[in-house]
Each structure stands twice: as C-alpha cells, then as structure tokens.
Short mmCIF file of N, CA and C in Angstrom, two decimals:
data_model
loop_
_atom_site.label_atom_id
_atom_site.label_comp_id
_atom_site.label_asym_id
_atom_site.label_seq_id
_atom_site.Cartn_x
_atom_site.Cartn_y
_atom_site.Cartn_z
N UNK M 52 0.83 -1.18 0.00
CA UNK M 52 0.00 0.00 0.00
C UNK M 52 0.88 1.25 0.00
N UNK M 53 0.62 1.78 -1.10
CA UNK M 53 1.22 3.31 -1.22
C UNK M 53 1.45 4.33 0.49
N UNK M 54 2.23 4.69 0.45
CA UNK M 54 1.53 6.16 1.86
C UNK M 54 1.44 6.87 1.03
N UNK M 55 1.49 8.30 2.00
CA UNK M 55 1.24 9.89 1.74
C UNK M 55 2.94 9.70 0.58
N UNK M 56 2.69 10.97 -0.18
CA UNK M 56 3.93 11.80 -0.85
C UNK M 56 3.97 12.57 -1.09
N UNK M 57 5.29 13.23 -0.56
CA UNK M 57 5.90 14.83 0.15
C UNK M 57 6.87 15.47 -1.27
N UNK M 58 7.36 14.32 -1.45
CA UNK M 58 8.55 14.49 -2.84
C UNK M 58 8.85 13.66 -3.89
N UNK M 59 9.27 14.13 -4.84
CA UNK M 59 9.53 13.60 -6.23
C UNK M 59 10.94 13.57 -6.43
N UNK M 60 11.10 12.36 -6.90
CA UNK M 60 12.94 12.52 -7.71
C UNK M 60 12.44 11.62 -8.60
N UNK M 61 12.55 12.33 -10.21
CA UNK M 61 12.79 12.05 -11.53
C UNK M 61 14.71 11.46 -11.96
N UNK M 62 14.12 10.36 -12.08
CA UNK M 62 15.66 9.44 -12.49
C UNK M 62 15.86 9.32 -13.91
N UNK M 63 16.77 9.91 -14.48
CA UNK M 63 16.39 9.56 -15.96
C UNK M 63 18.18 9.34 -16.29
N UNK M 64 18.07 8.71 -17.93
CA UNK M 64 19.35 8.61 -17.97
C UNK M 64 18.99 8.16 -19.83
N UNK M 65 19.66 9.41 -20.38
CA UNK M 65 19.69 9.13 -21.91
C UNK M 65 18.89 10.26 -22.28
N UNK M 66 18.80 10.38 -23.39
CA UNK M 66 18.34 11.64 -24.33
C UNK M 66 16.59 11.20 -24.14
N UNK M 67 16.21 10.05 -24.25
CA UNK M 67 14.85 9.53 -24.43
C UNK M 67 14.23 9.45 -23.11
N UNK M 68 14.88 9.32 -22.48
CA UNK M 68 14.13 9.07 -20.84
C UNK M 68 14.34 9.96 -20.00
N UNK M 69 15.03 11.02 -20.61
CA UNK M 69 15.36 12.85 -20.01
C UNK M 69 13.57 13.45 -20.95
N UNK M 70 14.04 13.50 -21.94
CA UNK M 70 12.72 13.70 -22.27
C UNK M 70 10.92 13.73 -22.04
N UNK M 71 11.25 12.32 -21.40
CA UNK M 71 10.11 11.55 -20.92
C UNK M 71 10.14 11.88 -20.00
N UNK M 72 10.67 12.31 -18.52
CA UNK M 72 11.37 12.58 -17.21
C UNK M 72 10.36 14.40 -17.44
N UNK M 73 10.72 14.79 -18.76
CA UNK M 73 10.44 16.52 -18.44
C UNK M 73 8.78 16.15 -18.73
N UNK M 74 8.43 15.24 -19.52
CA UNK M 74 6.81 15.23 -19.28
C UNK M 74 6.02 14.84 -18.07
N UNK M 75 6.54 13.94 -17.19
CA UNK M 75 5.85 13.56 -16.39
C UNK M 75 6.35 14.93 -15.44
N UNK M 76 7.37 15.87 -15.03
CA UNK M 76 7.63 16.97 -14.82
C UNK M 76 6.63 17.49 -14.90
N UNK M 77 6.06 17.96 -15.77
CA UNK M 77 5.21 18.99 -16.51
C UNK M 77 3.94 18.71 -16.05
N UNK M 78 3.13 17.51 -16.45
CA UNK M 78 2.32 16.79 -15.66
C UNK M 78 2.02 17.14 -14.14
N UNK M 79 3.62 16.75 -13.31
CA UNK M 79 3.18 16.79 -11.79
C UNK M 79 3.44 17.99 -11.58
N UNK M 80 3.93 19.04 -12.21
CA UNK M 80 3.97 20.49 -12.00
C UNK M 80 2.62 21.49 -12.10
N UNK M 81 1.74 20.73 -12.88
CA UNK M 81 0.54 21.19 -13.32
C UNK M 81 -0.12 20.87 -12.61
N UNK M 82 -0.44 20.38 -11.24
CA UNK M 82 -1.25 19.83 -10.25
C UNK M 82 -0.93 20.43 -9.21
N UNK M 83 -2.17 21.54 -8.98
CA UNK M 83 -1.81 22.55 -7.96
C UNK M 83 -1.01 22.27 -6.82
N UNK M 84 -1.58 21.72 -6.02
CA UNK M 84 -1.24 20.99 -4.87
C UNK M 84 -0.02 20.82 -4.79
N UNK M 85 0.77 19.99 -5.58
CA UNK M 85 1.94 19.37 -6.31
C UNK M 85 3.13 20.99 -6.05
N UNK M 86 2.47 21.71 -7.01
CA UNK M 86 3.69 22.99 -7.62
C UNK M 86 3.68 23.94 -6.20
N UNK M 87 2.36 24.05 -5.20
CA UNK M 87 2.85 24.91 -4.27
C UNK M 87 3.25 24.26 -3.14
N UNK M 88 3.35 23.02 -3.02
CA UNK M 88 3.35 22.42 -1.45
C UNK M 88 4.96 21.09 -1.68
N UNK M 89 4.76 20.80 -3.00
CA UNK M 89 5.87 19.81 -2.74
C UNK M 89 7.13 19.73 -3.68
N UNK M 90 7.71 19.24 -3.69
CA UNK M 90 9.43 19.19 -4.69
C UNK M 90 9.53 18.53 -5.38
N UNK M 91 10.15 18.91 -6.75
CA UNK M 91 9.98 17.54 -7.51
C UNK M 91 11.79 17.82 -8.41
N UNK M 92 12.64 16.71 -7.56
CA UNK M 92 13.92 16.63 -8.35
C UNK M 92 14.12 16.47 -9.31
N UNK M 93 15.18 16.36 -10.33
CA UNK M 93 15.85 15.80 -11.12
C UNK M 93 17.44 15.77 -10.81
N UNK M 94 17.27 14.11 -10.98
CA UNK M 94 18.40 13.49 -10.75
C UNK M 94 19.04 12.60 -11.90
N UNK M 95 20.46 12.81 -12.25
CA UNK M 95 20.64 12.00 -13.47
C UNK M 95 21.58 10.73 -13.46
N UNK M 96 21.23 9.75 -13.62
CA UNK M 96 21.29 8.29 -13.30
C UNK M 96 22.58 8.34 -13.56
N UNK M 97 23.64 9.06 -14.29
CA UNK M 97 25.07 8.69 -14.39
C UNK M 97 25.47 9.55 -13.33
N UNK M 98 25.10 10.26 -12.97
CA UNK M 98 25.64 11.21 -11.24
C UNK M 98 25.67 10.14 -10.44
N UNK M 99 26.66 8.92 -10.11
CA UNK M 99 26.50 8.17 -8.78
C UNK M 99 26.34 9.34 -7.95
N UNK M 100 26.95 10.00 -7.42
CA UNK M 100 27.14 10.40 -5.62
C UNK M 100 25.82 10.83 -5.68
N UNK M 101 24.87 11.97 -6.85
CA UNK M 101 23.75 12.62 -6.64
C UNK M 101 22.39 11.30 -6.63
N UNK M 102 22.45 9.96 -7.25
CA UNK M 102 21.75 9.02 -7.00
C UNK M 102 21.49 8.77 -5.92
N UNK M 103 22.66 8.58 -5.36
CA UNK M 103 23.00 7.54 -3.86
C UNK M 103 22.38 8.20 -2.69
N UNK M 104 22.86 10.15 -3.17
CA UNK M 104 22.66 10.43 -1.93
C UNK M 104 21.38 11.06 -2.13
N UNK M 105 20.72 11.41 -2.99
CA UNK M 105 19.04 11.33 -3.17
C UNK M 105 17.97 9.79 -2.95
N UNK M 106 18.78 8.88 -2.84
CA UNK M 106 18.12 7.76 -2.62
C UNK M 106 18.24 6.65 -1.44
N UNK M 107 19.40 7.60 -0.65
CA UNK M 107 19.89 6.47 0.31
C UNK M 107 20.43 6.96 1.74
N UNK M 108 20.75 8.80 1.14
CA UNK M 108 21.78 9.08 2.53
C UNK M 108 20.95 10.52 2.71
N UNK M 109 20.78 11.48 1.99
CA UNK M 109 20.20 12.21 1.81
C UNK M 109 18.42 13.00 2.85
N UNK M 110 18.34 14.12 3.09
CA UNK M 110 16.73 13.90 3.54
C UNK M 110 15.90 13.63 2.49
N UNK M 111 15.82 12.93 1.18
CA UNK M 111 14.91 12.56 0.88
C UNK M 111 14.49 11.04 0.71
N UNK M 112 15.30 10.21 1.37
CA UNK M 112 15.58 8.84 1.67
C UNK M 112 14.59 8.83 2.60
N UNK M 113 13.40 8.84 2.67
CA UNK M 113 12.14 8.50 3.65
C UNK M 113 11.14 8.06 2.35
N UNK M 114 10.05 7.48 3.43
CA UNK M 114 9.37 6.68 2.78
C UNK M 114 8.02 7.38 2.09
N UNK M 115 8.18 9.17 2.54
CA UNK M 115 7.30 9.72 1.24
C UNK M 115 8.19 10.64 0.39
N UNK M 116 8.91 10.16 0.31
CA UNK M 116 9.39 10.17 -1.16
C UNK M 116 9.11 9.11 -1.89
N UNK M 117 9.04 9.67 -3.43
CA UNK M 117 8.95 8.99 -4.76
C UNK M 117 9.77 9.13 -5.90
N UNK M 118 10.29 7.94 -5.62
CA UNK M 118 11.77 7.53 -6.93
C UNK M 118 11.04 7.68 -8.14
N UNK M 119 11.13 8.12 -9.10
CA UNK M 119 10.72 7.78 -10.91
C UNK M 119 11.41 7.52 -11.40
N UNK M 120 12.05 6.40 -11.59
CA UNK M 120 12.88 5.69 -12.67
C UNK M 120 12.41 5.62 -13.91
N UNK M 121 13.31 6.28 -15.21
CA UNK M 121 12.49 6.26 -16.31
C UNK M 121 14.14 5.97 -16.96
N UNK M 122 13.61 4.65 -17.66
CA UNK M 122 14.83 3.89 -18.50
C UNK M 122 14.76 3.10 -19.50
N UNK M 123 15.80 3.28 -20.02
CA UNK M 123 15.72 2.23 -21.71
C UNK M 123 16.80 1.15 -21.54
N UNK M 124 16.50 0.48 -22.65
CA UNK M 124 16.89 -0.36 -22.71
C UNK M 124 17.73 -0.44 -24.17
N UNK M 125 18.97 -0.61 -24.08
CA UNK M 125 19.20 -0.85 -25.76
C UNK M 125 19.97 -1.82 -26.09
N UNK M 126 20.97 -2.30 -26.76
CA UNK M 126 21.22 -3.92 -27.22
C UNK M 126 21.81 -4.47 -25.84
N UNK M 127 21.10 -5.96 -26.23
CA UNK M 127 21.67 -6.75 -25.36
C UNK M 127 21.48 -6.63 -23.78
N UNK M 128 19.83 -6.43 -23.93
CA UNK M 128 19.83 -6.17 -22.16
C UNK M 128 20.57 -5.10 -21.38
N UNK M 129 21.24 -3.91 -22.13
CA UNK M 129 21.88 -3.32 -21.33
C UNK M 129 21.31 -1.84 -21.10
N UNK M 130 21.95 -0.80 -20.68
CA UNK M 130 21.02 0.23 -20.22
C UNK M 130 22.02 1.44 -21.22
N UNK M 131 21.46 2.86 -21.65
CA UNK M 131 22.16 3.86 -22.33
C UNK M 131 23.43 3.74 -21.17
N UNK M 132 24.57 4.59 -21.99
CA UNK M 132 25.84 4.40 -20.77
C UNK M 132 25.65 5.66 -19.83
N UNK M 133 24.53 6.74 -20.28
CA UNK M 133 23.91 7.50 -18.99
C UNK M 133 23.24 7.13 -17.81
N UNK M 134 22.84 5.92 -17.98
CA UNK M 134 22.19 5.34 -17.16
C UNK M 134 22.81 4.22 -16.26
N UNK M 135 24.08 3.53 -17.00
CA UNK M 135 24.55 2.25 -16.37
C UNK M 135 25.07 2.70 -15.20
N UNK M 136 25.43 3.64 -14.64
CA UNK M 136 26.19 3.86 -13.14
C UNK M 136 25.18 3.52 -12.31
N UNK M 137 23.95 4.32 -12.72
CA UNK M 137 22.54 3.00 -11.60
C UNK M 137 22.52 1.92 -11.60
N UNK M 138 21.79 1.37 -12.74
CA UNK M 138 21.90 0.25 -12.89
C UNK M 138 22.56 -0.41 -12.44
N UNK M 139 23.98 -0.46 -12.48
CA UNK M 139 25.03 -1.55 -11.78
C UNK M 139 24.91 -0.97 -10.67
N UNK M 140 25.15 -0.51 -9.78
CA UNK M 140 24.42 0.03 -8.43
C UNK M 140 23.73 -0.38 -8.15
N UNK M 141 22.34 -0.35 -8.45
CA UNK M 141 21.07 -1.65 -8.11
C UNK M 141 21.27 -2.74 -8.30
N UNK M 142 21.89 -3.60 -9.40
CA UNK M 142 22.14 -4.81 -9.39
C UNK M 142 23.44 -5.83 -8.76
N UNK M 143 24.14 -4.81 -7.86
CA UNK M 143 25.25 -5.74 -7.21
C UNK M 143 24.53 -6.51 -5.79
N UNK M 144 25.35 -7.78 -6.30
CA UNK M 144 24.33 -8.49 -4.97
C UNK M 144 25.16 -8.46 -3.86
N UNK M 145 26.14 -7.44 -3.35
CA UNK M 145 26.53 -6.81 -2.15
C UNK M 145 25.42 -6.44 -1.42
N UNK M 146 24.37 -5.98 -1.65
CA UNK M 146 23.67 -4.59 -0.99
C UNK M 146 23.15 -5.49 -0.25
N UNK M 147 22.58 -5.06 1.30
CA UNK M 147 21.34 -5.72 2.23
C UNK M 147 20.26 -5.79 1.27
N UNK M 148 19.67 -7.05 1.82
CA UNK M 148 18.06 -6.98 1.45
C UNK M 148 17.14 -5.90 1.92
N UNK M 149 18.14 -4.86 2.85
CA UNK M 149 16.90 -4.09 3.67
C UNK M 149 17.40 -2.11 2.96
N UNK M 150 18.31 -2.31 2.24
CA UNK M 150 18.77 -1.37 1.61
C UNK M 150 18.35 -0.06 1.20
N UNK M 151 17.24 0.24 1.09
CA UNK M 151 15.68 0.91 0.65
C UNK M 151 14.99 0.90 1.55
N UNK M 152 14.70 0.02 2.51
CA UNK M 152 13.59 0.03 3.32
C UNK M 152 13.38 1.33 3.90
N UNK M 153 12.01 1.48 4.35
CA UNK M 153 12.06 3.11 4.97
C UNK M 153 12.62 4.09 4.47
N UNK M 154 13.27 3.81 2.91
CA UNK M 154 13.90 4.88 2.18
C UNK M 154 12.79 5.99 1.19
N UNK M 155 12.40 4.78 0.38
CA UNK M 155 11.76 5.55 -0.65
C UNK M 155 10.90 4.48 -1.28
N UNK M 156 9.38 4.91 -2.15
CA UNK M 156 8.38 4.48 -2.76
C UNK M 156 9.25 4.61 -4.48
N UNK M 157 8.90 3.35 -5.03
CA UNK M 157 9.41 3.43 -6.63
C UNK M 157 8.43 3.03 -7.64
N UNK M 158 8.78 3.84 -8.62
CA UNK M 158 7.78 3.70 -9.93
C UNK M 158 8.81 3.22 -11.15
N UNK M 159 8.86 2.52 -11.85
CA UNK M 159 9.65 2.25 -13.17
C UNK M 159 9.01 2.44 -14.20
N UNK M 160 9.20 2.94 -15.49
CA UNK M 160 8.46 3.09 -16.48
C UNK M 160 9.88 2.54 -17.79
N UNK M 161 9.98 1.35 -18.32
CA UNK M 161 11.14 1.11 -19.55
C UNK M 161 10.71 1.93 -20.79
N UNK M 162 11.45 1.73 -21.34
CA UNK M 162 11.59 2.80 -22.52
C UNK M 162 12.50 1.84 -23.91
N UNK M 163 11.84 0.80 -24.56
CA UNK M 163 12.59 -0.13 -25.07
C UNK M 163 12.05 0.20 -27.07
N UNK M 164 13.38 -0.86 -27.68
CA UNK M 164 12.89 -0.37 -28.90
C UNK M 164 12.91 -2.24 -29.27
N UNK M 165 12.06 -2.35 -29.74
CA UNK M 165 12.04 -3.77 -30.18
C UNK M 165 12.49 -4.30 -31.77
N UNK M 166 12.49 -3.23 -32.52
CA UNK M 166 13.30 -2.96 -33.64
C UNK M 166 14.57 -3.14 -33.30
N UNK M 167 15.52 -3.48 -32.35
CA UNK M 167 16.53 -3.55 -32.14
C UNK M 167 16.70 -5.46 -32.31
N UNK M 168 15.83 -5.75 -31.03
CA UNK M 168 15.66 -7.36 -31.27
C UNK M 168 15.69 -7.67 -32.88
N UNK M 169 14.62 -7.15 -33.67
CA UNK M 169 14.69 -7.91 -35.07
C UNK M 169 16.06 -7.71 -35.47
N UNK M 170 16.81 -6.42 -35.77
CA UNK M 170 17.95 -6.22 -36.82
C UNK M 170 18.74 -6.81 -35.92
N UNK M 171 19.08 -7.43 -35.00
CA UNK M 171 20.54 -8.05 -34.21
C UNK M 171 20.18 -9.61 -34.78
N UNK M 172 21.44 -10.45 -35.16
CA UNK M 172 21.49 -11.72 -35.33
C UNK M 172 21.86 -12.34 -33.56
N UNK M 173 22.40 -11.37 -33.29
CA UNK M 173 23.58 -11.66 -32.07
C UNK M 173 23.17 -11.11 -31.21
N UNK M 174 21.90 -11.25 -30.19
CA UNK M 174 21.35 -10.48 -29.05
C UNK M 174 20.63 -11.66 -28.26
N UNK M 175 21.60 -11.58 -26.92
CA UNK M 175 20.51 -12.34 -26.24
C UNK M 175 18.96 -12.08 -25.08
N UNK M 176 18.81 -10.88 -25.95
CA UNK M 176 17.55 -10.12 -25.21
C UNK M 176 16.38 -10.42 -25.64
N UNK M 177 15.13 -10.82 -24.76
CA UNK M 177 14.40 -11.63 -25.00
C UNK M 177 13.08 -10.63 -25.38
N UNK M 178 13.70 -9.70 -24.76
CA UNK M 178 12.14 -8.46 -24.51
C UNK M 178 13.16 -7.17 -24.27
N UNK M 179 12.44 -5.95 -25.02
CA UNK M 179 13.06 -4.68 -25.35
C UNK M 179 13.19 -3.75 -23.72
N UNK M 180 12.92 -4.59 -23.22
CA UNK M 180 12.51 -3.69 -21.74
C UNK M 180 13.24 -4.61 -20.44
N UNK M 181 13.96 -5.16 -21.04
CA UNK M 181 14.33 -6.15 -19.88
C UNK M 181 15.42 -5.18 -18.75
N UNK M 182 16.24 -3.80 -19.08
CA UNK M 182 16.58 -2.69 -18.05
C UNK M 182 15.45 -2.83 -17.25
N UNK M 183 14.44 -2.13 -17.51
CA UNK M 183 12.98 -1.96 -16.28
C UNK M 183 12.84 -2.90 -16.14
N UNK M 184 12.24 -4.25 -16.32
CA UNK M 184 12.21 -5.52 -15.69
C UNK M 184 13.08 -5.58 -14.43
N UNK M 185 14.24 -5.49 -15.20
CA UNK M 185 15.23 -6.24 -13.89
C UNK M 185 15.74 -5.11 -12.73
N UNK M 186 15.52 -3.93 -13.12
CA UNK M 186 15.11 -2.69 -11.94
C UNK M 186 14.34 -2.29 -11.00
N UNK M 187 13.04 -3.16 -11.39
CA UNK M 187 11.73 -2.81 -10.84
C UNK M 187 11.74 -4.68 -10.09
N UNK M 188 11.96 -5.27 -10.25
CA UNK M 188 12.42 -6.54 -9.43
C UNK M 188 13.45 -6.16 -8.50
N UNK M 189 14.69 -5.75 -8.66
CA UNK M 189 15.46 -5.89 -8.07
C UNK M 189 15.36 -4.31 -6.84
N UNK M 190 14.45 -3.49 -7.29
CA UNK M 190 14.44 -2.05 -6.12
C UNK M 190 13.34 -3.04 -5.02
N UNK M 191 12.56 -3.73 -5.42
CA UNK M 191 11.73 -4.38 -4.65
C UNK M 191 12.72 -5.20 -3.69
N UNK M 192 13.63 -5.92 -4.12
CA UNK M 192 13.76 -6.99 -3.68
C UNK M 192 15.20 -6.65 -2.48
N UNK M 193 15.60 -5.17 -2.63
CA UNK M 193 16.10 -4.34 -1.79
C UNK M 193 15.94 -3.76 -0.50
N UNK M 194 14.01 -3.42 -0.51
CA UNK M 194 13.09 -3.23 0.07
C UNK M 194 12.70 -1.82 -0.22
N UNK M 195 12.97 -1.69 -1.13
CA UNK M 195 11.78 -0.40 -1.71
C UNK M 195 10.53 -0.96 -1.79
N UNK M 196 9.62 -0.02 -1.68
CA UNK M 196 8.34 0.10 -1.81
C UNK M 196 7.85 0.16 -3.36
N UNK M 197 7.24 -0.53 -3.81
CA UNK M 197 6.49 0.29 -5.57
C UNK M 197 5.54 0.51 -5.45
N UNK M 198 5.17 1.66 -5.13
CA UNK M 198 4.20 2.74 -6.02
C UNK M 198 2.98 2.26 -6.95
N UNK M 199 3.92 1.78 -7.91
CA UNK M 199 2.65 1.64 -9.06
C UNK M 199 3.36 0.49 -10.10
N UNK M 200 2.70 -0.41 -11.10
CA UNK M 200 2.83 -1.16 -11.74
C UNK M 200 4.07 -0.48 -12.64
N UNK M 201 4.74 -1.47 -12.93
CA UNK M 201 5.89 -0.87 -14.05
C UNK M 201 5.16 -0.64 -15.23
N UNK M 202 5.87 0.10 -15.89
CA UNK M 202 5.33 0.86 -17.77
C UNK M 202 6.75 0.02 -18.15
N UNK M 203 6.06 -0.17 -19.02
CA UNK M 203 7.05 -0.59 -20.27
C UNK M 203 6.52 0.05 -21.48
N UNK M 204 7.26 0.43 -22.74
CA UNK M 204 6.58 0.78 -24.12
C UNK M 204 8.03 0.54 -24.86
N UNK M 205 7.70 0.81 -26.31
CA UNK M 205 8.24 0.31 -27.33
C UNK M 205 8.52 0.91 -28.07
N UNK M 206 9.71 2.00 -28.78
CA UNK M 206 9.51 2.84 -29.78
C UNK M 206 8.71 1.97 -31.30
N UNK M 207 9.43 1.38 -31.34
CA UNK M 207 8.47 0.28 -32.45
C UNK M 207 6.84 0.31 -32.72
N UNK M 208 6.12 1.11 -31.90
CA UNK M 208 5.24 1.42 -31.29
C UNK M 208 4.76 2.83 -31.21
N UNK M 209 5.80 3.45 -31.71
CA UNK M 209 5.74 5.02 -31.48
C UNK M 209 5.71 5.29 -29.39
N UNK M 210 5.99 4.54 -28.73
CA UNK M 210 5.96 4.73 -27.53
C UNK M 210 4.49 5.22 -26.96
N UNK M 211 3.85 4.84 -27.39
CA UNK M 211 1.96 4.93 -26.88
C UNK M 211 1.83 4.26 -25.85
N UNK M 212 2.23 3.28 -25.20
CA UNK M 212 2.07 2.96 -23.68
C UNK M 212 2.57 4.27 -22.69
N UNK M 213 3.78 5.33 -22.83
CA UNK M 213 4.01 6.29 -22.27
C UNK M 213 3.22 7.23 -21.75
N UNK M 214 2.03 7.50 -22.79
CA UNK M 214 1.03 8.70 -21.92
C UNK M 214 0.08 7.96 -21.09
N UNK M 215 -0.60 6.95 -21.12
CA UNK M 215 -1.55 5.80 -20.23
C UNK M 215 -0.71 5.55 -19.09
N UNK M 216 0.58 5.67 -19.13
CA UNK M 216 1.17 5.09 -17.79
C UNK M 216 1.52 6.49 -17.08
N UNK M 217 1.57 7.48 -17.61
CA UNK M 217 2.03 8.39 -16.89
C UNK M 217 0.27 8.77 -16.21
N UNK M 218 -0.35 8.98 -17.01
CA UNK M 218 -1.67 9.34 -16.31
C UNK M 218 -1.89 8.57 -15.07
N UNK M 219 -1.74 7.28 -15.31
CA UNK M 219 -2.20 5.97 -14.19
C UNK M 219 -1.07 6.55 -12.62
N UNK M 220 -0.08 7.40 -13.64
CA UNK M 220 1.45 7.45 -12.19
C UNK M 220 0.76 8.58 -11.52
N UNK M 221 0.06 9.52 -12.28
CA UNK M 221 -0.45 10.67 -11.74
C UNK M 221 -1.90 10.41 -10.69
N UNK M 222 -2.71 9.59 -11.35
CA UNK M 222 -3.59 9.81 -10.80
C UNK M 222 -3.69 8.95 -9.25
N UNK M 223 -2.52 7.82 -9.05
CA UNK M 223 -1.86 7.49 -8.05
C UNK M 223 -1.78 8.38 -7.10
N UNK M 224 -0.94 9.56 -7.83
CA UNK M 224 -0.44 10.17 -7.00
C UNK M 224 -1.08 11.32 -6.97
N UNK M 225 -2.52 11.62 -7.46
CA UNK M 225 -3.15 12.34 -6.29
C UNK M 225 -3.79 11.41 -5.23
N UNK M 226 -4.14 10.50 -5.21
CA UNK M 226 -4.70 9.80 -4.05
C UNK M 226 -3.92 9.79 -3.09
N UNK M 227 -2.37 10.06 -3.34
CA UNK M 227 -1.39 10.08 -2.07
C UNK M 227 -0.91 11.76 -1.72
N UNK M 228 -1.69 12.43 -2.03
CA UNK M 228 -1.29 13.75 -1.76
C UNK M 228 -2.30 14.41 -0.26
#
C-alpha cells in the first residue's frame, strides 16, 4: 500500500528518458497541490554520488518520497551508458536486502525499442525492456516500496504505452497527496 507523498525525484538517464522525465515533470507540475506544497527533483542516473545520496543518505531517503525511474533499454539487455552507473548500483548483490527500506516508494516506467531485437542476429535479449524488468524486481527486492505497476513501451510502437502510464502514475499520486 502506497503512503502519503511529500517528494519527487525524476531518475532519468539518456536523451529519451530525459525527455520523458520533463513530461511527467510537466504533468506533476501542473497539479496545484503538487507545484505549491511539494518538490519535484531531477536526478541524473550517471551522477552516482547525486543518485546515492538522493536515494539512500540524503533527507529525501524517507518513505514519502517517490523515486521515478524512467529507462531504456538498448542492445543486449543493457542500459544507455547515462544510465549504467545506476543500474550496476542496483544490481550488485553486495547490498542488504533491507537497503531501501524506509527509504523511498518506486515507480519504473522502460523505454525499449524492439526494432533492435529484429535487426541483431547476435542479441541475447528476450524483450526490449528487460533494463525496467530487472530494476523494478530488483528495487523491490532491496526493500523499496512500488508505487505503481511498471510501464514498459516500445519505440516500435511510437511509444503509446508512455502517456496511459504516466496518467495511471499521476492519478496514483493524487490519491497520495
């Protein structure tokens, strides 16, 4: 179950998911409530120290805060190289299982092109979104909280799952305001 939320940190990492990062921006900026009472970061996924310490050491490492992870995926399961300093960060299996806990609420939204799968002979990626997959498993399994169902979309697709999921992130998150 969701709680209350006080703050926003927008995670983005790449030209496409900076982009996407300034809409849902725009979105939660446009919601009164939102623009006079609460904060909404941007944080950029290749900044380790500004990640870590917005997500872990920082005052916004409580549990009404809200992480937005917004990420792609491009050959081979891997993440833009703006983004991989998270990524490998979340996925070392050093960290406690309790790592997140009482830290912060998370939302993932992937950002994949599946046109990539067809033109590779040589890819062992099964699904264009497998970055968010294995982000949105593994912040859980840290003990973050999620928020809301992961988004995935597809440029292949023109990325049309993107505005349905951002609405669904919004309207979440007035029920927690």
């Amino acid at each position: 179950m969701s709680s209350k939320i006080e703050d926003f940190i927008l995670l983005s990492g790449g030209d496409l998911s900076a982009d996407v990062a300034e809409q849902i921006n725009t979105k939660l900026s446009s919601i009164p409530t939102i623009s006079s009472t609460h904060n909404i970061h941007k944080v950029l996924m290749s900044k380790s120290k500004d990640f870590k310490t917005a997500l872990l050491e920082g005052p916004l490492a409580k549990p009404t805060t809200l992480a937005i992870f917004i990420t792609q995926t491009i050959e081979n399961e891997a993440p833009p190289e703006d983004a991989g300093a998270c990524i490998r960060f979340f996925k070392r299996k050093t960290h406690p299982e309790t790592l997140l806990t009482d830290k912060i609420q998370f939302a993932v939204l992937g950002l994949g092109d599946s046109n990539l799968l067809l033109d590779r002979q040589h890819t062992a990626a099964k699904d264009c979104n497998q970055v968010a997959q294995m982000l949105d498993v593994r912040l859980e399994a840290l003990g973050g909280q999620r928020f809301c169902q992961r988004g995935e979309s597809d440029e292949r697709t023109g990325l049309l799952e993107v505005e349905p999921w951002i609405d669904l992130l919004v309207e979440k998150i007035k029920e927690c305001l």
